[in-house]
Short mmCIF file of C-alpha atoms in Angstrom, two decimals:
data_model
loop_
_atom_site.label_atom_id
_atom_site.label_comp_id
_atom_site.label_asym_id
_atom_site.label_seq_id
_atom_site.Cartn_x
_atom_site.Cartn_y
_atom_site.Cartn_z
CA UNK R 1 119.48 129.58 60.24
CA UNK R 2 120.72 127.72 63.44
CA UNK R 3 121.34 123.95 61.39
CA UNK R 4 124.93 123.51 59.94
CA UNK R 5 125.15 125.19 56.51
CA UNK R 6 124.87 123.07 53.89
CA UNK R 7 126.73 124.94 50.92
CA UNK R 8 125.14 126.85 47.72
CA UNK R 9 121.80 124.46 46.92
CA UNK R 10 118.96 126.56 48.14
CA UNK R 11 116.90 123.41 48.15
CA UNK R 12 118.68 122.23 51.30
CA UNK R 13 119.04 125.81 53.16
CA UNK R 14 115.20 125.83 52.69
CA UNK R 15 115.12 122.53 53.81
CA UNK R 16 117.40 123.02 56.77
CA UNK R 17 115.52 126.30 57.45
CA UNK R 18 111.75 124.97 57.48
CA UNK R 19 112.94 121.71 59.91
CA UNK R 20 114.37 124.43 62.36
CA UNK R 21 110.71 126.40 62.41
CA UNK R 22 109.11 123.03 62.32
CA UNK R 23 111.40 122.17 65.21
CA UNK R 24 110.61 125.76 67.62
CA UNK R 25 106.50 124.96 66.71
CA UNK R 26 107.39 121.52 68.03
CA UNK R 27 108.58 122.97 70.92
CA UNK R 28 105.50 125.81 71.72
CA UNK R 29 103.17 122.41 71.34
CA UNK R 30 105.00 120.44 74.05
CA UNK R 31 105.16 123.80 76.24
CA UNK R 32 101.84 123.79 75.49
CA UNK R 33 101.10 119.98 76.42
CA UNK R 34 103.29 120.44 79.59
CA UNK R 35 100.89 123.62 80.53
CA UNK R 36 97.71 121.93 80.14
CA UNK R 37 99.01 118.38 81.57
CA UNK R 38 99.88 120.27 84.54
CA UNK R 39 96.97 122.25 85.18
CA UNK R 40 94.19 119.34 84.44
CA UNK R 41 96.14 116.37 84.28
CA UNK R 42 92.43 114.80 83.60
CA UNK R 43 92.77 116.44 80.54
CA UNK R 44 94.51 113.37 78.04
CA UNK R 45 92.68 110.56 79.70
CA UNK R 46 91.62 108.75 76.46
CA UNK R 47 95.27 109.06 75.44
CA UNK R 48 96.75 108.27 78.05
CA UNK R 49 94.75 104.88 78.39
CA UNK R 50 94.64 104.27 74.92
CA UNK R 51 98.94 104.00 75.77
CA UNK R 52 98.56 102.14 78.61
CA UNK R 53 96.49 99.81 76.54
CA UNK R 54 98.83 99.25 74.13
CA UNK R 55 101.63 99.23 76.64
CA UNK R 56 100.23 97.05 79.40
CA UNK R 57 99.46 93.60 77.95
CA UNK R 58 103.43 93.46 76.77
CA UNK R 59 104.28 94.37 80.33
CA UNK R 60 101.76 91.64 81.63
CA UNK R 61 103.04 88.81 79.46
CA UNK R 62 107.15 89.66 80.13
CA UNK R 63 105.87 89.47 83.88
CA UNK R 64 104.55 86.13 83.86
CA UNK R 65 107.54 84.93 82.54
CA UNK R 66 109.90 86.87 85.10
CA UNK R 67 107.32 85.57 87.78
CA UNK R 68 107.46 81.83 86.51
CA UNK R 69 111.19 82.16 86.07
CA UNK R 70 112.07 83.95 89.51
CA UNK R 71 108.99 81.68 91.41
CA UNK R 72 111.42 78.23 90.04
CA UNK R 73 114.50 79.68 91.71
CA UNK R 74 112.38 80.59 95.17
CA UNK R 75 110.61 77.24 95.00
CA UNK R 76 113.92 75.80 94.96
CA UNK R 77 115.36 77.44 97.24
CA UNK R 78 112.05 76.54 99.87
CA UNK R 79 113.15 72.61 99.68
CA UNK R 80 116.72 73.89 100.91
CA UNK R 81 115.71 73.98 104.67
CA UNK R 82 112.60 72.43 105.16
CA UNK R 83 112.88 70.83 108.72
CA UNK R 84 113.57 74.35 110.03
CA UNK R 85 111.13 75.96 108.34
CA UNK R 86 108.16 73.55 109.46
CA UNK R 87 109.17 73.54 112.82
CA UNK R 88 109.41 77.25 112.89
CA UNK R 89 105.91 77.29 110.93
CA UNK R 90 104.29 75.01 113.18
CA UNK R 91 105.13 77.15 115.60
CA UNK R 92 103.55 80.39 114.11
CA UNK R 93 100.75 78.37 113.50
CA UNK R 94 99.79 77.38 117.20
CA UNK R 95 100.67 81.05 118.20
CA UNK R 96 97.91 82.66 115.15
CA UNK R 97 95.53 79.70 116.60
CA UNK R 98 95.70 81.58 120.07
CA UNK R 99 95.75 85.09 118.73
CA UNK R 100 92.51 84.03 116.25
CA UNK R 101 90.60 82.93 119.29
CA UNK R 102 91.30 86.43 121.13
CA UNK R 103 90.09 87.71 117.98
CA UNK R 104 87.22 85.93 117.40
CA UNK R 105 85.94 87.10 120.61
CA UNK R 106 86.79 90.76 119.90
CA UNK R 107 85.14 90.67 117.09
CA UNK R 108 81.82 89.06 118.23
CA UNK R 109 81.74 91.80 121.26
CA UNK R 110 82.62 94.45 118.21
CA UNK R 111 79.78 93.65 116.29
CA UNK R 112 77.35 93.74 119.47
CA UNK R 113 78.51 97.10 120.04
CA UNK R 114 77.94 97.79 116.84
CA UNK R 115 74.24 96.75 116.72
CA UNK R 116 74.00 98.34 120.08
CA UNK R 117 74.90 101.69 118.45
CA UNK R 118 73.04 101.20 115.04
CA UNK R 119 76.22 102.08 113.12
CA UNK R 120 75.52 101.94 109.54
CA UNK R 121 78.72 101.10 107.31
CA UNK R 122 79.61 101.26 103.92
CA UNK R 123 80.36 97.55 103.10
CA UNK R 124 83.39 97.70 100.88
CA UNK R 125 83.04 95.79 97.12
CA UNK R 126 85.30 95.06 95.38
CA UNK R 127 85.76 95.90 91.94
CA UNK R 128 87.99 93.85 90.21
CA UNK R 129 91.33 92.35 91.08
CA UNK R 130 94.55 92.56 89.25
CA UNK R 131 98.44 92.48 88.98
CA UNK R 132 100.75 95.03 89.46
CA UNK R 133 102.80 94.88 86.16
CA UNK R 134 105.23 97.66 85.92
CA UNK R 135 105.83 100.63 87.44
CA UNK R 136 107.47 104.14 86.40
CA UNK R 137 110.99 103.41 87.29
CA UNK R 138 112.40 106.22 84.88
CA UNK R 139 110.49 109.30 86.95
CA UNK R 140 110.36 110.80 90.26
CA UNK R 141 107.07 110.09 90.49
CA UNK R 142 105.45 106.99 91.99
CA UNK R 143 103.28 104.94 89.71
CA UNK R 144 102.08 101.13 88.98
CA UNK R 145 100.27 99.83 86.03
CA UNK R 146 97.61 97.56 87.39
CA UNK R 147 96.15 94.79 84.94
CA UNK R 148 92.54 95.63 85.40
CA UNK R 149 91.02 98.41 84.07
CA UNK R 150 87.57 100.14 82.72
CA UNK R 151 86.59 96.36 80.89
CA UNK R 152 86.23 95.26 84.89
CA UNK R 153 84.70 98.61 86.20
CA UNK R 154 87.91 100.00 87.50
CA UNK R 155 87.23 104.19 87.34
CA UNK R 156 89.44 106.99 87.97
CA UNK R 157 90.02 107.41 92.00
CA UNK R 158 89.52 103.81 93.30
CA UNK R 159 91.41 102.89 95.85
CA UNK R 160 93.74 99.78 95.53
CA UNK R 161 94.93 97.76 98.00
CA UNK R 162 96.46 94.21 98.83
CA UNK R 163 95.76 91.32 101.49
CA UNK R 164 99.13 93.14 103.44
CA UNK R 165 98.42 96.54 103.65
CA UNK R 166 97.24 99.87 100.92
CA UNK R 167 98.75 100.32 98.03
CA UNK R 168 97.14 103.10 96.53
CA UNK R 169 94.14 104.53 94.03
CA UNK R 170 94.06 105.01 90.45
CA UNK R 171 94.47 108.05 88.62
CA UNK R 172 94.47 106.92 84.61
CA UNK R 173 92.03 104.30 83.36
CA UNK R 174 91.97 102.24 80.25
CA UNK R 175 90.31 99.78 79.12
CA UNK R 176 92.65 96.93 79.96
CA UNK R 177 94.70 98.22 82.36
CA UNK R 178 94.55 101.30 84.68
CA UNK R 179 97.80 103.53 86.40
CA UNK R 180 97.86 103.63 90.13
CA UNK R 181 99.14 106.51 91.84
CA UNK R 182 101.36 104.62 95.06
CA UNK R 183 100.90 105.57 98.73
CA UNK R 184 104.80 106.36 98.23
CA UNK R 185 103.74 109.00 95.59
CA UNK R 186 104.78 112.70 97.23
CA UNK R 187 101.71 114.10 95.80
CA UNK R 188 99.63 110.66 97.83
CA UNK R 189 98.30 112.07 101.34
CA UNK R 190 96.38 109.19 103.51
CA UNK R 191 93.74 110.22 106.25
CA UNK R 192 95.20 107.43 108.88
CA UNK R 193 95.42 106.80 112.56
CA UNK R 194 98.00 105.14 115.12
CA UNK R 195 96.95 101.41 115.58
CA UNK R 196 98.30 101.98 119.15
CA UNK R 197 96.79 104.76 119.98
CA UNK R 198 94.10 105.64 117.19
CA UNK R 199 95.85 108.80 117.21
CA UNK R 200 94.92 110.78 114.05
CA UNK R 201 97.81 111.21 111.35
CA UNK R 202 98.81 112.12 107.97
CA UNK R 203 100.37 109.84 105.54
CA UNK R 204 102.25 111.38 103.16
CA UNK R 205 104.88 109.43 100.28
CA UNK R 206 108.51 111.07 99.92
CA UNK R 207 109.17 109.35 96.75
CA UNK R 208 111.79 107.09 97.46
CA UNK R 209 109.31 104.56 98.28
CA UNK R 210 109.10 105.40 102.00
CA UNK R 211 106.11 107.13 103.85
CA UNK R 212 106.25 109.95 106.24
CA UNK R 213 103.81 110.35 108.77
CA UNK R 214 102.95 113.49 110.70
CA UNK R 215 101.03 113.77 113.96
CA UNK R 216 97.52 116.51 113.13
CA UNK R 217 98.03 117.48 116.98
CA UNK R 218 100.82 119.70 118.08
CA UNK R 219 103.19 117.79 120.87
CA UNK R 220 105.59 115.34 121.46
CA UNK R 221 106.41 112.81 118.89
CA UNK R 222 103.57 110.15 119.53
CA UNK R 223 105.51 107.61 116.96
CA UNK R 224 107.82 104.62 118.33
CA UNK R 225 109.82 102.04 115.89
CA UNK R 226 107.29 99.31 114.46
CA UNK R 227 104.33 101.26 115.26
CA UNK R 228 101.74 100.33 112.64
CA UNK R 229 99.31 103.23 110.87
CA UNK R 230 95.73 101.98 109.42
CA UNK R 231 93.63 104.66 107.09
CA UNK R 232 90.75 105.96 109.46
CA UNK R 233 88.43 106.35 106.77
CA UNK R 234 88.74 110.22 106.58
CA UNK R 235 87.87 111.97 103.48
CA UNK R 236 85.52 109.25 101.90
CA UNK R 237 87.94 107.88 99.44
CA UNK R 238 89.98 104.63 101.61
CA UNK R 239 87.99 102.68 103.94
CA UNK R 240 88.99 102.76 106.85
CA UNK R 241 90.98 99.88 109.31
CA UNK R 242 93.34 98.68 106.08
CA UNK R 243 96.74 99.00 107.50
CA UNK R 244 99.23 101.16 105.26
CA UNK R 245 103.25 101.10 107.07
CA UNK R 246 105.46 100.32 109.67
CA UNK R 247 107.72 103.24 111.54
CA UNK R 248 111.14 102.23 111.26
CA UNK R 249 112.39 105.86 112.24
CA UNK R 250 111.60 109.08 114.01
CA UNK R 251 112.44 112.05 112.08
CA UNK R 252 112.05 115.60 114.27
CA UNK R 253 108.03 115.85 115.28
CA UNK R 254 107.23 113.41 112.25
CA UNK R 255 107.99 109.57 111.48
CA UNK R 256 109.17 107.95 108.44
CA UNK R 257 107.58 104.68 107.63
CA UNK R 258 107.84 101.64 105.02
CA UNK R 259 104.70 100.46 103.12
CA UNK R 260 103.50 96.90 104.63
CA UNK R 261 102.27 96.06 100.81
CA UNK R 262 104.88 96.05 99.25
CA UNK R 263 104.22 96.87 95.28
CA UNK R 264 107.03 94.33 93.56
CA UNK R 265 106.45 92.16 95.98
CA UNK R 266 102.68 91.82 95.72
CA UNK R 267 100.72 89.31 93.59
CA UNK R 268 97.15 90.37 93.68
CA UNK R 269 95.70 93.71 94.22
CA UNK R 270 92.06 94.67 94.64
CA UNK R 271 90.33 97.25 93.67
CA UNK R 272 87.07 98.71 95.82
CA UNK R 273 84.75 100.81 95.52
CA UNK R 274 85.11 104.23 97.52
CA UNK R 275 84.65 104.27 100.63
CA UNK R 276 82.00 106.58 100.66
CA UNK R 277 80.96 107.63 97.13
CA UNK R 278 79.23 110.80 97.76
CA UNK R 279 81.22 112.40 99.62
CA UNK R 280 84.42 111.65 97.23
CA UNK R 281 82.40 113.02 94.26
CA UNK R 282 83.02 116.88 94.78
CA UNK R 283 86.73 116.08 96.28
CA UNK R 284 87.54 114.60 92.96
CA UNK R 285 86.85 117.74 91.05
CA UNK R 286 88.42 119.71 93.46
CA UNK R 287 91.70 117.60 93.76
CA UNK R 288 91.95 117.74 90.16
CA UNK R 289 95.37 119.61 90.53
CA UNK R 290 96.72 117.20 92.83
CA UNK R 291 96.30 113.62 90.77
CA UNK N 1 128.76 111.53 54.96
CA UNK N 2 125.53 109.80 55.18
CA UNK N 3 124.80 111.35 51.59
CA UNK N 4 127.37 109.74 50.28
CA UNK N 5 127.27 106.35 52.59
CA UNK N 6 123.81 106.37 51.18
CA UNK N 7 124.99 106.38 47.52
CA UNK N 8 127.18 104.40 47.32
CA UNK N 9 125.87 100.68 44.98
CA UNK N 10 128.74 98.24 46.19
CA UNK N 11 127.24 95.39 46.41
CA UNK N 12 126.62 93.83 49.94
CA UNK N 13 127.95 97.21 51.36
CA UNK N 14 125.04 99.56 50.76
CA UNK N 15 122.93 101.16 53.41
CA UNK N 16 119.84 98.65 54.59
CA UNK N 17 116.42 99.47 53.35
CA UNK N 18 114.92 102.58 55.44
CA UNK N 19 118.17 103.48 56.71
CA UNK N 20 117.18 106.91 56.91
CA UNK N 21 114.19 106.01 59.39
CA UNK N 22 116.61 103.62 61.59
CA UNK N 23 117.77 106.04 63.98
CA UNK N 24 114.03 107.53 64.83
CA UNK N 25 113.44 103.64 65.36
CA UNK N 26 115.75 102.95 67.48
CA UNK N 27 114.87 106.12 70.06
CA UNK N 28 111.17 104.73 69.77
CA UNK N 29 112.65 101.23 70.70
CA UNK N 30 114.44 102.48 73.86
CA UNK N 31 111.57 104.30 74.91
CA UNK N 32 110.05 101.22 74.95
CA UNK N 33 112.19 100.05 78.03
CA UNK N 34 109.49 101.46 79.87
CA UNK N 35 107.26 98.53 79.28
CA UNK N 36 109.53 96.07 81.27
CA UNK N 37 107.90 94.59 84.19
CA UNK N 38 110.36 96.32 87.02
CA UNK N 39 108.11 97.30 89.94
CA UNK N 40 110.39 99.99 91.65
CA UNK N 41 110.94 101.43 94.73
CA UNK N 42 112.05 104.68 93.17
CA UNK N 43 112.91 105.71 90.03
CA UNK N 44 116.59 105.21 89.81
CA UNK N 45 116.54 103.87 85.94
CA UNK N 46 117.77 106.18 83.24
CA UNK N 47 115.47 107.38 80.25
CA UNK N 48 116.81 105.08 77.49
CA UNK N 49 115.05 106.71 74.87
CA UNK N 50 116.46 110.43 75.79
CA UNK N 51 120.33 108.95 75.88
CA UNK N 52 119.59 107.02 72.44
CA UNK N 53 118.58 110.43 71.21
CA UNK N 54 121.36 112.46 72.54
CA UNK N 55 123.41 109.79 71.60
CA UNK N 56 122.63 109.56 67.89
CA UNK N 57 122.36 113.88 67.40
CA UNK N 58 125.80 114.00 68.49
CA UNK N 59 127.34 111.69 66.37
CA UNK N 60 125.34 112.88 63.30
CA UNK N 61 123.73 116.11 62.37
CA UNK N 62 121.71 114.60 60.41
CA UNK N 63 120.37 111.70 61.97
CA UNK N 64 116.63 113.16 61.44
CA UNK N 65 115.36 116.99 61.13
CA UNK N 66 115.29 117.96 64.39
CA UNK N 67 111.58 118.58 64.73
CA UNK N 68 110.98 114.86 64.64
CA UNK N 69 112.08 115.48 68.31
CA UNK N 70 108.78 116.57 69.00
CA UNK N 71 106.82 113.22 67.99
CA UNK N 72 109.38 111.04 69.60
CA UNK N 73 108.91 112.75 72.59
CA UNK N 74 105.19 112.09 72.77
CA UNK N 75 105.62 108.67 72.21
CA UNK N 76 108.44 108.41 74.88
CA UNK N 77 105.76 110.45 77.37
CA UNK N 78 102.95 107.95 76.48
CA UNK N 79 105.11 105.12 77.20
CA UNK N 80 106.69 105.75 80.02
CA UNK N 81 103.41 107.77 81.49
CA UNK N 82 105.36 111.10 82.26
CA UNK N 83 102.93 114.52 82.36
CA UNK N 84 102.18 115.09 78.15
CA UNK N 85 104.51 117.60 76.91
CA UNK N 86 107.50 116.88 79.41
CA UNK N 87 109.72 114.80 76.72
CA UNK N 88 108.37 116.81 73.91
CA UNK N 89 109.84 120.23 75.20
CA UNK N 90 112.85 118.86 76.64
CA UNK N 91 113.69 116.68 73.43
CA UNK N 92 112.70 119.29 71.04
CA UNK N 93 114.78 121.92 73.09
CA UNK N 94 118.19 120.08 73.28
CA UNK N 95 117.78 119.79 69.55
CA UNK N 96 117.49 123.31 68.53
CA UNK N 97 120.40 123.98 71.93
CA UNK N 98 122.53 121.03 69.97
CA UNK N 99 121.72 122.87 66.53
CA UNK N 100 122.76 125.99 67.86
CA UNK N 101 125.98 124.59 69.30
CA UNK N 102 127.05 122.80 66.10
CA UNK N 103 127.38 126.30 64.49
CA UNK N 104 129.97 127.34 67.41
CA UNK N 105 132.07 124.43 68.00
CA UNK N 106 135.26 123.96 66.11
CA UNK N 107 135.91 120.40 67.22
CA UNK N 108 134.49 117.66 69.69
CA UNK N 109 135.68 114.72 70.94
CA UNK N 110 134.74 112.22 73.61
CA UNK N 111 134.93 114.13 76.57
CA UNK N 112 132.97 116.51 75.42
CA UNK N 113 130.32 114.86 73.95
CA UNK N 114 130.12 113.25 77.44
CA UNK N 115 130.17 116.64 78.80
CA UNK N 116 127.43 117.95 76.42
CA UNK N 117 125.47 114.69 77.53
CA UNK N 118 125.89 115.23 81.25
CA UNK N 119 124.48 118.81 80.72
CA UNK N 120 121.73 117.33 78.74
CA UNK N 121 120.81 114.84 81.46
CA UNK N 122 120.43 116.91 84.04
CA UNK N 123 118.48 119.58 82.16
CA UNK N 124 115.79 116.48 81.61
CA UNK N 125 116.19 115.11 85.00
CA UNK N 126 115.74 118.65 86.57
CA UNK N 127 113.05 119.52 84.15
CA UNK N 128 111.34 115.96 85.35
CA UNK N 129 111.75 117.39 89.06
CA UNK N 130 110.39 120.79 88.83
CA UNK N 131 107.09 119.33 86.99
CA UNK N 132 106.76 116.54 89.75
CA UNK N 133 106.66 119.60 92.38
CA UNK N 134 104.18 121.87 89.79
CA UNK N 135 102.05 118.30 89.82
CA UNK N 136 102.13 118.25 94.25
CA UNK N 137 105.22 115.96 94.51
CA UNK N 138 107.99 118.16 95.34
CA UNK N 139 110.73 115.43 96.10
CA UNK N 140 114.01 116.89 98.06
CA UNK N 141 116.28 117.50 94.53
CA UNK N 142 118.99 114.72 96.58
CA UNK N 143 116.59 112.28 95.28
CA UNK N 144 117.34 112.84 91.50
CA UNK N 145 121.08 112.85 92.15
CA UNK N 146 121.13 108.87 91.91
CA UNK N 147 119.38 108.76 88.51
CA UNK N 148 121.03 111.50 86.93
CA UNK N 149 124.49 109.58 87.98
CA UNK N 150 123.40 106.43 86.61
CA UNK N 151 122.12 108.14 83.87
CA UNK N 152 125.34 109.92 82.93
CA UNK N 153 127.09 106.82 83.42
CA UNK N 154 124.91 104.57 80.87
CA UNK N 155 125.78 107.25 78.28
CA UNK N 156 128.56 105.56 76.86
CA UNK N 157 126.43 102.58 76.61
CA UNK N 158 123.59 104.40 74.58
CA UNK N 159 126.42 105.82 72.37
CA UNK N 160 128.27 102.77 71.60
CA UNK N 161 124.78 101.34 70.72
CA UNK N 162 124.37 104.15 68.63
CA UNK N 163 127.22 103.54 66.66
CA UNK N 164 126.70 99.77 66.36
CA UNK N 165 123.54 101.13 65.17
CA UNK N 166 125.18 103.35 63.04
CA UNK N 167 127.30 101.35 61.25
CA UNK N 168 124.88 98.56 60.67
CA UNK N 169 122.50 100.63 58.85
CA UNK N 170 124.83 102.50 56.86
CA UNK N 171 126.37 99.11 55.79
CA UNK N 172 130.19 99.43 57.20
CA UNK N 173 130.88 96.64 58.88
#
């Protein structure tokens, strides 16, 4: 049929012939695949960790050596201005020293407050930590293989995060290493709230490894340049108070913001435990469409 | 021609050992650019293992039966952690389209076999979108027009690889 012809040996048209039927059943698989990846992408999870399995420990190792390699260059490069910097440090450091006091206090009247009102709160445990390895630069989407997976008690719909700021929650476990869907994902949406105001707001990734942030109340545009957004704990999955971006623009009613953890530039993640288990335990098998 | 590359017992000049499974190979090893440890912003970096692939089926007919599109693709979605079934149908599809077109053409040459790569690209790259938006990530379509450029542009890359490739296995140096 379609293949070039290949002159009188039947043999060969056969040949030719069967590859090309082969080839369209080939084809009604992967639509198949496509269709049922799409509509439970749950559906391949052994697979798809077995891969990242396989995958992950070669991505670990070549990272250690482009960490070890790039972290000679930047140590370097610290010993280039030294006074500077320690002056500059020192600095910092007697500024923090004030702003840690102020905080200390805070948070000693917080916790009275606290006992005052009998709050009860989740504390949040962490898992396991791990490295971000890799990450799907070839795809529109937004994902980072983590090195910790099922072996440490990392589970489907944990969410991740770093000493800076969120990073995300997985969505693909295996047993060594686990696929994290990024708070820049388009399909990621974060409960969160204004640090500045505690305004509430949605958190949504555009894919090009920004955020954009959208008031839930109708009126004007409550965002200003450097404003920071935190997770309010909404929802059950992220606890609350872990700080996610910075505004750098206003766009129309909404805001577009960068990520303060910054995925490449992060060397330990954590994972936790869900905020609030229960209630994340019917939202999981409702979100099932949205990974 | 690779019949006859394949037959021929100069010494020192034959094909190398499995030279009929080096092309296959050499897709599966581009796919496997997925493992390096880049943690990107956004996903700017063409799919090696798709230009390999377009690369090798349009310098040989031959290269493999086309159906062996289909496993390749599953590997290349297991590596690189795309939705099962993307690379498959889009891989398996541009064979049977390139099958198809090799009955119609009378002659090729560079241009068009960048042109025939360029439509190629973006089919992938637009089938990559519109499953991103099925999945709840619908990304404004500007956002794939910096991979599918850089993609198109590493083509001739891919197929000079290819012919390295190409030339190594068959013995021709």
């Amino acid at each position: 049929m379609a293949p070039p012809r290949t002159g009188w040996s039947r043999r060969a048209q056969y040949g030719l012939f069967f590859s090309f039927i082969a080839a369209i059943a080939g084809l009604a698989i992967g639509l198949i695949l496509l269709a049922l990846s799409i509509a439970s992408p749950e559906r391949f999870k052994d697979l798809k960790g077995m891969a990242l399995d396989v995958t992950a420990p070669v991505t670990g190792a070549l990272r250690q050596i482009n960490t070890t390699a790039s972290g000679l260059a930047s140590g370097a490069g610290s010993y280039w201005d030294a006074a500077n910097q320690n002056a500059e440090l020192r600095r910092q450091r007697d500024q923090m020293r004030e702003q840690l006091v102020t905080a200390r206090a805070i948070l000693q009247e917080n916790r009275q407050l606290k006992a005052a009102l009998q709050l009860r709160e989740q504390t949040s445990d962490v898992v396991a930590t791990g490295r971000l390895v890799g990450s799907s630069f070839e795809s529109p989407r937004r994902f980072a293989i983590l090195s910790a997976g099922a072996r440490d008690g990392v589970k489907v719909g944990m969410p991740i995060r770093a000493a800076r700021g969120l990073i995300g929650r997985t969505i693909d476990v295996g047993t060594l290493a686990s696929r994290v869907l990024l708070v820049s994902d388009r399909a990621n949406i974060v409960p969160s709230r204004l640090l500045r105001t505690g305004q509430a707001v949605i958190c949504q990734g555009r894919g090009d490894g920004t955020v954009e942030l959208k008031p839930l109340e109708v009126g004007r545009n409550p965002f200003h340049r450097g404003d920071i957004v935190i997770t309010s704990g909404t929802g059950g999955l992220y606890p609350p108070l872990v700080p996610i971006a910075r505004v750098i623009r206003l766009d129309g009613d909404n805001a577009i913001a960068v990520p303060l953890a910054d995925p490449g530039g992060v060397s330990f993640a954590i994972v936790e435990q869900p905020y609030e288990p229960e209630a994340t335990a019917p939202l999981t098998e409702n979100d099932e469409g949205l990974p | 021609m690779v019949r006859a590359a394949l037959a021929s017992k100069k010494i020192g000049q034959g094909p190398v050992p499995g030279a009929v499974y080096v092309p296959a190979a050499s897709v599966v090893a581009a796919s496997l650019f997925a493992v390096l440890p880049i943690v990107a912003e956004n996903g700017w970096f063409p799919d090696c293992g798709f230009l390999m692939l377009i690369g090798w089926r349009l310098r040989r007919t031959d290269a493999w039966p086309s159906w062996w599109a289909a496993p390749l693709g599953l590997l290349n979605d297991l590596f690189a952690g795309n939705p099962l079934g993307l690379s498959v149908t889009v891989w398996t599809f541009s064979m049977l389209v390139l099958d198809l077109l090799d009955r119609r053409t009378i002659w090729r040459d560079y241009w068009i076999e960048w042109a025939l790569a360029t439509l190629f690209v973006l089919l992938y790259e637009s089938a990559q979108w519109l499953v991103a938006a099925w999945m709840g990530a619908r990304v404004p379509f500007l956002f794939m027009l910096p991979p599918i450029f850089i993609s198109v542009a590493a083509f001739p890359v891919a197929a000079w690889f290819v012919g390295r490739i190409d030339s190594w296995r068959l013995g021709r140096r």
